[in-house]
Amino acid sequence: MVTLNDIATRLGISKSTVSKGLNNASDVSEELRRRILETAAEMGYVGVRPQKKFCIFVENMGYTDPNQFGYDIIAGFKEMAGSDGWMVDVVPLTKEYQSTITYQEAIAQGSWRGAFLLGFSLLDPWMEELRTTQVPTVLYDNYIKENPRIASVRCDNSGGLEAAVRHLYDLGHRRIALLCGPLDSYVVRERYNAYCAAMEKCGLPVDEDLIGLEYYVAESARKYLPRFIENGATAILCADDARAIAVYTECRDRCLRIPADVSIVGFDDLPMAAYMNPPLTTIRQDRTALGKCGYYTLSCLINDVAIDTIQLRAPLIVRGSTGPVPQQEGAEPSEEEASL
Amino acid sequence: MVTLNDIATRLGISKSTVSKGLNNASDVSEELRRRILETAAEMGYVGVRPQKKFCIFVENMGYTDPNQFGYDIIAGFKEMAGSDGWMVDVVPLTKEYQSTITYQEAIAQGSWRGAFLLGFSLLDPWMEELRTTQVPTVLYDNYIKENPRIASVRCDNSGGLEAAVRHLYDLGHRRIALLCGPLDSYVVRERYNAYCAAMEKCGLPVDEDLIGLEYYVAESARKYLPRFIENGATAILCADDARAIAVYTECRDRCLRIPADVSIVGFDDLPMAAYMNPPLTTIRQDRTALGKCGYYTLSCLINDVAIDTIQLRAPLIVRGSTGPVPQQEGAEPSEEEASL
C-alpha cells in the first residue's frame, strides 16, 4: 500500500506538503499540487484512511428537478448508499474539465472509493482512460467490454423499442419515424439500432427520411416534424420524453392532433408524462431502481464481484398519445385491409 | 388478499380443512388436497402469514460437494439471504415431478415467496408456465423475455468463449474443437453460438467434424476425442470443467500429452481445476457471486424492481493445459509462418 511518505520520497518533498497538495491547501502552488496528484495517481495511492465516499459524475443530464432524468437515479443511489453508511458527492462534469485532469487524479482528489457515471458520451475525454482504469466505476447506459473494474447499469432498450414499434404496428401504423440525439452516445446508438431491428421484425423498411438525429431538443422537433409529416409519417418515436414534449409543442403550433393525426411515443416515463395532454405513451425506465442497482453494482465491484451488466426491464406504458392510424382520404384500402 | 376463508367458501368446505390441505395433513384425501391447492393457486393465494422463505430448485446439477457446480451458488445465495433474515429451502427437481404439479402449486405448497431455479432445460415441463407466472422467479443461465416477474442471472458466456478462442488462436491453433451438452439447454446454446461467433471473429471456419454435442460427460469424451484428433484438432474447448476432466482421462488412455499434443480449455473454474495435472486453463464463473446476485435479484423482484438480467464477467484463467500448437512432422510451414 502506497503511503504519503512514499510519494514524498519520490518527489523529494516533505510528507506534510504531499498531504497539503492532496487536500488542495492554498499554500501549495498549482504546479506542485499537479505533480503531487499525478505522482499519487501513478503510484496507485488510494488515501490514508479510505473514507466510505462515492462520487456520482453527471454530464448531459439534468438532475435537480424531479422531472429531469437524473433526479430519481441519484435519489435511488443515495437512498441505498446512505443506509449502508456511504457518503455520496454529486459532481456535474464537462468535457473541458475532463481535459484538465485525468479520471484517476479526479478520483484521488475527491478521496472517492469509486464512481457512478451518468450521461457520458463516447466522445468524452475520460472514455479512453476508463478502458484501463483500476477505479471501481459503474456506467449508466454505456458499456466497456474489456475492463473488469467497470460495470454497466441499463434498461432493456431493445425490448422497450420493440414493444413500442409492435404497439404502433398493431394500431395500423406503417410509417413510423424516429427522433433522437446524435449517434455519439452509446445509448442513442442502442436505441437507433433497436428501432431499426424492431422495424425489420415487423417487416417495415427503415427509411432515412423518417429518422432525425439532432442534439438540441426543441430544434430537433422544429426541424424534423414537418419533414416526417411530408414523408408520410403517422407515428413518431422519440428517444426521450423531453423530445416528445417538444414534438407536442410543434404539433400544437401546426394544428396536428395527437393521436388523431399523429401518434407520439416517448422514452423514460418522466413524472410529467402521465400529466401531458394527451398523456404520453412511453417506455418506462425505472430511474429509482437504476440508481439503486448502480449502488449495488458499485458495492459489488469494490468487493471484487465482477458484475458486467445489470439490465432492467423497460415496459411500454400505453396512454393517450397513440391511436389507430389516421384514414387517408380517398386512399384505396390496402390488399391486407381489404381482405379483412 | 385472498384468505383461507375465501378458499373454503369457494370449495364449500371448512377453513381448517383448507389449512390441512395446504399443509399436507394426512387426514385430507389426495384428491381433495389437489383441489384445495389448485383453487388456492387459481385464486392467487400467497399464504396466511407470508414467511420470509425462498426456494432454490435444482435440476441437472450437483450441489452437495464443493467441486460440484451448484455448491458455491447455493452457498452465496444462502449467505446473503440469511443475513437479511430469509430462510432458504433447497429442493432437487426432476421432470417427472414437474409433470405432477404446476409451478404455482409447488410454490404455494412450500409457502415460498419466490424461487431461484438452477439447471433448468428448455424441455422442462414448467418452462411454459414460467412465461406467465406471477411468482417472483430468478433463473440461472436461462432467459424468458416476456415476463417481468422473471429475471436472469448469468455469466458473460460470449466474452468468456471469445477470450478462450483468441487465446488458442494466439498460440497458433487453427483447428479448435468444441465439446458440450445437447442444445436443449439455453446456456449450452449460448456457448455453442458464442464459440461459432468467436471462431468467425478469428477468421476460422466452423467445422461440424470439430463439434461434439452429447449429454453424458464421460461418454462424450470417449466418443469425440478420437474424432476430433482424426480431424486435425489441436485444441479442445469444453463447455464445462467436468467434461475437461473426462477429456484428460481419455487423453491419458491414448498417450496424448496435454498441452504438447492437444490443448484443453474448460468452463467454470471449479475448485479442482487448479489442481489438475496439468492445471486447467478455464473460463471462470464466480459461482458465489452468481448466488449472491441471484438473491439480490429475487429480493428486487419481490419489491417490484423489474431486473431483467444480471450478467457477471467470465474471465479466462490461463494455466498449464494450453500451449503452442504442436509442430506437425514433415509439415510444410504455412505461408504465414514462412514469412516470419
PDB file of N, CA and C in Angstrom, chain A residues 41-95:
ATOM      1  N   ALA A  41      -1.375   9.365  -8.262  1.00  0.00           N
ATOM      2  CA  ALA A  41      -2.178   8.532  -9.158  1.00  0.00           C
ATOM      3  C   ALA A  41      -1.314   7.451  -9.796  1.00  0.00           C
ATOM      4  N   GLU A  42      -0.134   7.856 -10.251  1.00  0.00           N
ATOM      5  CA  GLU A  42       0.778   6.925 -10.922  1.00  0.00           C
ATOM      6  C   GLU A  42       1.201   5.792  -9.993  1.00  0.00           C
ATOM      7  N   MET A  43       1.427   6.143  -8.697  1.00  0.00           N
ATOM      8  CA  MET A  43       1.871   5.128  -7.736  1.00  0.00           C
ATOM      9  C   MET A  43       0.708   4.320  -7.169  1.00  0.00           C
ATOM     10  N   GLY A  44      -0.518   4.670  -7.568  1.00  0.00           N
ATOM     11  CA  GLY A  44      -1.676   3.903  -7.101  1.00  0.00           C
ATOM     12  C   GLY A  44      -2.091   4.241  -5.684  1.00  0.00           C
ATOM     13  N   TYR A  45      -1.804   5.475  -5.253  1.00  0.00           N
ATOM     14  CA  TYR A  45      -2.175   5.907  -3.901  1.00  0.00           C
ATOM     15  C   TYR A  45      -3.692   5.973  -3.761  1.00  0.00           C
ATOM     16  N   VAL A  46      -4.238   5.382  -2.681  1.00  0.00           N
ATOM     17  CA  VAL A  46      -5.694   5.373  -2.533  1.00  0.00           C
ATOM     18  C   VAL A  46      -6.173   6.075  -1.264  1.00  0.00           C
ATOM     19  N   GLY A  47      -5.280   6.881  -0.647  1.00  0.00           N
ATOM     20  CA  GLY A  47      -5.735   7.633   0.522  1.00  0.00           C
ATOM     21  C   GLY A  47      -5.256   7.011   1.821  1.00  0.00           C
ATOM     22  N   VAL A  48      -5.132   7.822   2.864  1.00  0.00           N
ATOM     23  CA  VAL A  48      -4.621   7.358   4.155  1.00  0.00           C
ATOM     24  C   VAL A  48      -5.660   6.486   4.851  1.00  0.00           C
ATOM     25  N   ARG A  49      -6.784   7.106   5.192  1.00  0.00           N
ATOM     26  CA  ARG A  49      -7.869   6.324   5.781  1.00  0.00           C
ATOM     27  C   ARG A  49      -8.979   6.373   4.752  1.00  0.00           C
ATOM     28  N   PRO A  50      -9.137   5.331   3.947  1.00  0.00           N
ATOM     29  CA  PRO A  50     -10.166   5.418   2.906  1.00  0.00           C
ATOM     30  C   PRO A  50     -11.523   5.702   3.531  1.00  0.00           C
ATOM     31  N   GLN A  51     -12.154   6.774   3.114  1.00  0.00           N
ATOM     32  CA  GLN A  51     -13.478   7.095   3.605  1.00  0.00           C
ATOM     33  C   GLN A  51     -14.500   6.303   2.819  1.00  0.00           C
ATOM     34  N   LYS A  52     -15.664   6.106   3.422  1.00  0.00           N
ATOM     35  CA  LYS A  52     -16.757   5.473   2.674  1.00  0.00           C
ATOM     36  C   LYS A  52     -17.455   6.571   1.872  1.00  0.00           C
ATOM     37  N   LYS A  53     -16.899   6.872   0.724  1.00  0.00           N
ATOM     38  CA  LYS A  53     -17.419   8.001  -0.044  1.00  0.00           C
ATOM     39  C   LYS A  53     -17.387   7.677  -1.535  1.00  0.00           C
ATOM     40  N   PHE A  54     -18.530   7.764  -2.178  1.00  0.00           N
ATOM     41  CA  PHE A  54     -18.629   7.555  -3.621  1.00  0.00           C
ATOM     42  C   PHE A  54     -18.919   8.884  -4.309  1.00  0.00           C
ATOM     43  N   CYS A  55     -18.661   8.907  -5.599  1.00  0.00           N
ATOM     44  CA  CYS A  55     -18.990  10.088  -6.393  1.00  0.00           C
ATOM     45  C   CYS A  55     -19.953   9.715  -7.514  1.00  0.00           C
ATOM     46  N   ILE A  56     -20.908  10.570  -7.769  1.00  0.00           N
ATOM     47  CA  ILE A  56     -21.720  10.452  -8.986  1.00  0.00           C
ATOM     48  C   ILE A  56     -21.341  11.624  -9.887  1.00  0.00           C
ATOM     49  N   PHE A  57     -20.724  11.325 -11.021  1.00  0.00           N
ATOM     50  CA  PHE A  57     -20.427  12.362 -12.013  1.00  0.00           C
ATOM     51  C   PHE A  57     -21.591  12.430 -12.997  1.00  0.00           C
ATOM     52  N   VAL A  58     -22.046  13.644 -13.284  1.00  0.00           N
ATOM     53  CA  VAL A  58     -23.191  13.795 -14.179  1.00  0.00           C
ATOM     54  C   VAL A  58     -22.852  14.738 -15.324  1.00  0.00           C
ATOM     55  N   GLU A  59     -23.177  14.306 -16.514  1.00  0.00           N
ATOM     56  CA  GLU A  59     -22.948  15.141 -17.693  1.00  0.00           C
ATOM     57  C   GLU A  59     -24.149  14.999 -18.621  1.00  0.00           C
ATOM     58  N   ASN A  60     -24.440  16.036 -19.377  1.00  0.00           N
ATOM     59  CA  ASN A  60     -25.522  15.989 -20.377  1.00  0.00           C
ATOM     60  C   ASN A  60     -26.861  15.563 -19.787  1.00  0.00           C
ATOM     61  N   MET A  61     -27.116  15.865 -18.537  1.00  0.00           N
ATOM     62  CA  MET A  61     -28.330  15.343 -17.912  1.00  0.00           C
ATOM     63  C   MET A  61     -28.738  16.245 -16.756  1.00  0.00           C
ATOM     64  N   GLY A  62     -30.006  16.676 -16.747  1.00  0.00           N
ATOM     65  CA  GLY A  62     -30.498  17.437 -15.613  1.00  0.00           C
ATOM     66  C   GLY A  62     -30.781  16.513 -14.446  1.00  0.00           C
ATOM     67  N   TYR A  63     -30.654  17.014 -13.221  1.00  0.00           N
ATOM     68  CA  TYR A  63     -30.910  16.150 -12.071  1.00  0.00           C
ATOM     69  C   TYR A  63     -31.412  16.907 -10.840  1.00  0.00           C
ATOM     70  N   THR A  64     -31.697  18.221 -11.000  1.00  0.00           N
ATOM     71  CA  THR A  64     -32.083  19.000  -9.829  1.00  0.00           C
ATOM     72  C   THR A  64     -33.602  19.060  -9.655  1.00  0.00           C
ATOM     73  N   ASP A  65     -34.345  18.722 -10.687  1.00  0.00           N
ATOM     74  CA  ASP A  65     -35.797  18.800 -10.656  1.00  0.00           C
ATOM     75  C   ASP A  65     -36.362  17.396 -10.875  1.00  0.00           C
ATOM     76  N   PRO A  66     -37.436  17.037 -10.158  1.00  0.00           N
ATOM     77  CA  PRO A  66     -37.979  15.674 -10.289  1.00  0.00           C
ATOM     78  C   PRO A  66     -38.350  15.297 -11.717  1.00  0.00           C
ATOM     79  N   ASN A  67     -38.598  16.286 -12.566  1.00  0.00           N
ATOM     80  CA  ASN A  67     -38.923  15.965 -13.950  1.00  0.00           C
ATOM     81  C   ASN A  67     -37.689  15.863 -14.841  1.00  0.00           C
ATOM     82  N   GLN A  68     -36.528  15.996 -14.228  1.00  0.00           N
ATOM     83  CA  GLN A  68     -35.307  15.790 -15.010  1.00  0.00           C
ATOM     84  C   GLN A  68     -34.835  14.360 -14.810  1.00  0.00           C
ATOM     85  N   PHE A  69     -34.238  13.838 -15.850  1.00  0.00           N
ATOM     86  CA  PHE A  69     -33.968  12.409 -15.887  1.00  0.00           C
ATOM     87  C   PHE A  69     -33.098  11.915 -14.732  1.00  0.00           C
ATOM     88  N   GLY A  70     -32.095  12.710 -14.347  1.00  0.00           N
ATOM     89  CA  GLY A  70     -31.147  12.210 -13.358  1.00  0.00           C
ATOM     90  C   GLY A  70     -31.648  12.222 -11.915  1.00  0.00           C
ATOM     91  N   TYR A  71     -32.726  12.946 -11.669  1.00  0.00           N
ATOM     92  CA  TYR A  71     -33.164  13.174 -10.286  1.00  0.00           C
ATOM     93  C   TYR A  71     -33.398  11.880  -9.506  1.00  0.00           C
ATOM     94  N   ASP A  72     -34.242  11.016 -10.058  1.00  0.00           N
ATOM     95  CA  ASP A  72     -34.582   9.782  -9.341  1.00  0.00           C
ATOM     96  C   ASP A  72     -33.417   8.790  -9.314  1.00  0.00           C
ATOM     97  N   ILE A  73     -32.578   8.835 -10.335  1.00  0.00           N
ATOM     98  CA  ILE A  73     -31.418   7.932 -10.339  1.00  0.00           C
ATOM     99  C   ILE A  73     -30.536   8.255  -9.132  1.00  0.00           C
ATOM    100  N   ILE A  74     -30.261   9.538  -8.969  1.00  0.00           N
ATOM    101  CA  ILE A  74     -29.399   9.962  -7.869  1.00  0.00           C
ATOM    102  C   ILE A  74     -30.079   9.694  -6.522  1.00  0.00           C
ATOM    103  N   ALA A  75     -31.389   9.931  -6.463  1.00  0.00           N
ATOM    104  CA  ALA A  75     -32.115   9.671  -5.217  1.00  0.00           C
ATOM    105  C   ALA A  75     -32.049   8.184  -4.853  1.00  0.00           C
ATOM    106  N   GLY A  76     -32.239   7.319  -5.837  1.00  0.00           N
ATOM    107  CA  GLY A  76     -32.194   5.872  -5.584  1.00  0.00           C
ATOM    108  C   GLY A  76     -30.820   5.426  -5.116  1.00  0.00           C
ATOM    109  N   PHE A  77     -29.787   5.961  -5.768  1.00  0.00           N
ATOM    110  CA  PHE A  77     -28.412   5.617  -5.390  1.00  0.00           C
ATOM    111  C   PHE A  77     -28.139   6.065  -3.960  1.00  0.00           C
ATOM    112  N   LYS A  78     -28.495   7.314  -3.678  1.00  0.00           N
ATOM    113  CA  LYS A  78     -28.209   7.865  -2.344  1.00  0.00           C
ATOM    114  C   LYS A  78     -28.966   7.124  -1.249  1.00  0.00           C
ATOM    115  N   GLU A  79     -30.193   6.729  -1.552  1.00  0.00           N
ATOM    116  CA  GLU A  79     -31.003   6.045  -0.538  1.00  0.00           C
ATOM    117  C   GLU A  79     -30.318   4.749  -0.098  1.00  0.00           C
ATOM    118  N   MET A  80     -29.894   3.955  -1.086  1.00  0.00           N
ATOM    119  CA  MET A  80     -29.250   2.675  -0.772  1.00  0.00           C
ATOM    120  C   MET A  80     -27.895   2.902  -0.121  1.00  0.00           C
ATOM    121  N   ALA A  81     -27.120   3.841  -0.685  1.00  0.00           N
ATOM    122  CA  ALA A  81     -25.774   4.089  -0.182  1.00  0.00           C
ATOM    123  C   ALA A  81     -25.841   4.603   1.259  1.00  0.00           C
ATOM    124  N   GLY A  82     -26.786   5.510   1.500  1.00  0.00           N
ATOM    125  CA  GLY A  82     -26.925   6.089   2.823  1.00  0.00           C
ATOM    126  C   GLY A  82     -27.220   5.035   3.876  1.00  0.00           C
ATOM    127  N   SER A  83     -28.084   4.086   3.528  1.00  0.00           N
ATOM    128  CA  SER A  83     -28.443   3.084   4.534  1.00  0.00           C
ATOM    129  C   SER A  83     -27.273   2.134   4.796  1.00  0.00           C
ATOM    130  N   ASP A  84     -26.282   2.122   3.907  1.00  0.00           N
ATOM    131  CA  ASP A  84     -25.071   1.332   4.159  1.00  0.00           C
ATOM    132  C   ASP A  84     -23.935   2.191   4.726  1.00  0.00           C
ATOM    133  N   GLY A  85     -24.223   3.443   5.030  1.00  0.00           N
ATOM    134  CA  GLY A  85     -23.219   4.299   5.656  1.00  0.00           C
ATOM    135  C   GLY A  85     -22.246   4.962   4.691  1.00  0.00           C
ATOM    136  N   TRP A  86     -22.610   5.061   3.421  1.00  0.00           N
ATOM    137  CA  TRP A  86     -21.741   5.728   2.451  1.00  0.00           C
ATOM    138  C   TRP A  86     -22.176   7.174   2.253  1.00  0.00           C
ATOM    139  N   MET A  87     -21.195   8.049   2.106  1.00  0.00           N
ATOM    140  CA  MET A  87     -21.477   9.410   1.672  1.00  0.00           C
ATOM    141  C   MET A  87     -21.426   9.440   0.145  1.00  0.00           C
ATOM    142  N   VAL A  88     -22.193  10.345  -0.435  1.00  0.00           N
ATOM    143  CA  VAL A  88     -22.228  10.450  -1.895  1.00  0.00           C
ATOM    144  C   VAL A  88     -22.078  11.905  -2.300  1.00  0.00           C
ATOM    145  N   ASP A  89     -21.067  12.192  -3.110  1.00  0.00           N
ATOM    146  CA  ASP A  89     -20.934  13.525  -3.691  1.00  0.00           C
ATOM    147  C   ASP A  89     -21.459  13.486  -5.124  1.00  0.00           C
ATOM    148  N   VAL A  90     -22.216  14.505  -5.491  1.00  0.00           N
ATOM    149  CA  VAL A  90     -22.696  14.598  -6.871  1.00  0.00           C
ATOM    150  C   VAL A  90     -21.939  15.726  -7.559  1.00  0.00           C
ATOM    151  N   VAL A  91     -21.251  15.410  -8.641  1.00  0.00           N
ATOM    152  CA  VAL A  91     -20.374  16.379  -9.293  1.00  0.00           C
ATOM    153  C   VAL A  91     -20.758  16.535 -10.764  1.00  0.00           C
ATOM    154  N   PRO A  92     -21.257  17.720 -11.141  1.00  0.00           N
ATOM    155  CA  PRO A  92     -21.532  17.945 -12.558  1.00  0.00           C
ATOM    156  C   PRO A  92     -20.211  18.036 -13.313  1.00  0.00           C
ATOM    157  N   LEU A  93     -20.237  17.629 -14.550  1.00  0.00           N
ATOM    158  CA  LEU A  93     -18.993  17.449 -15.287  1.00  0.00           C
ATOM    159  C   LEU A  93     -19.107  18.062 -16.674  1.00  0.00           C
ATOM    160  N   THR A  94     -17.962  18.517 -17.179  1.00  0.00           N
ATOM    161  CA  THR A  94     -17.935  18.996 -18.561  1.00  0.00           C
ATOM    162  C   THR A  94     -16.756  18.333 -19.272  1.00  0.00           C
ATOM    163  N   LYS A  95     -16.812  18.370 -20.586  1.00  0.00           N
ATOM    164  CA  LYS A  95     -15.684  17.870 -21.380  1.00  0.00           C
ATOM    165  C   LYS A  95     -14.429  18.676 -21.058  1.00  0.00           C
TER     166      LYS A  95
END
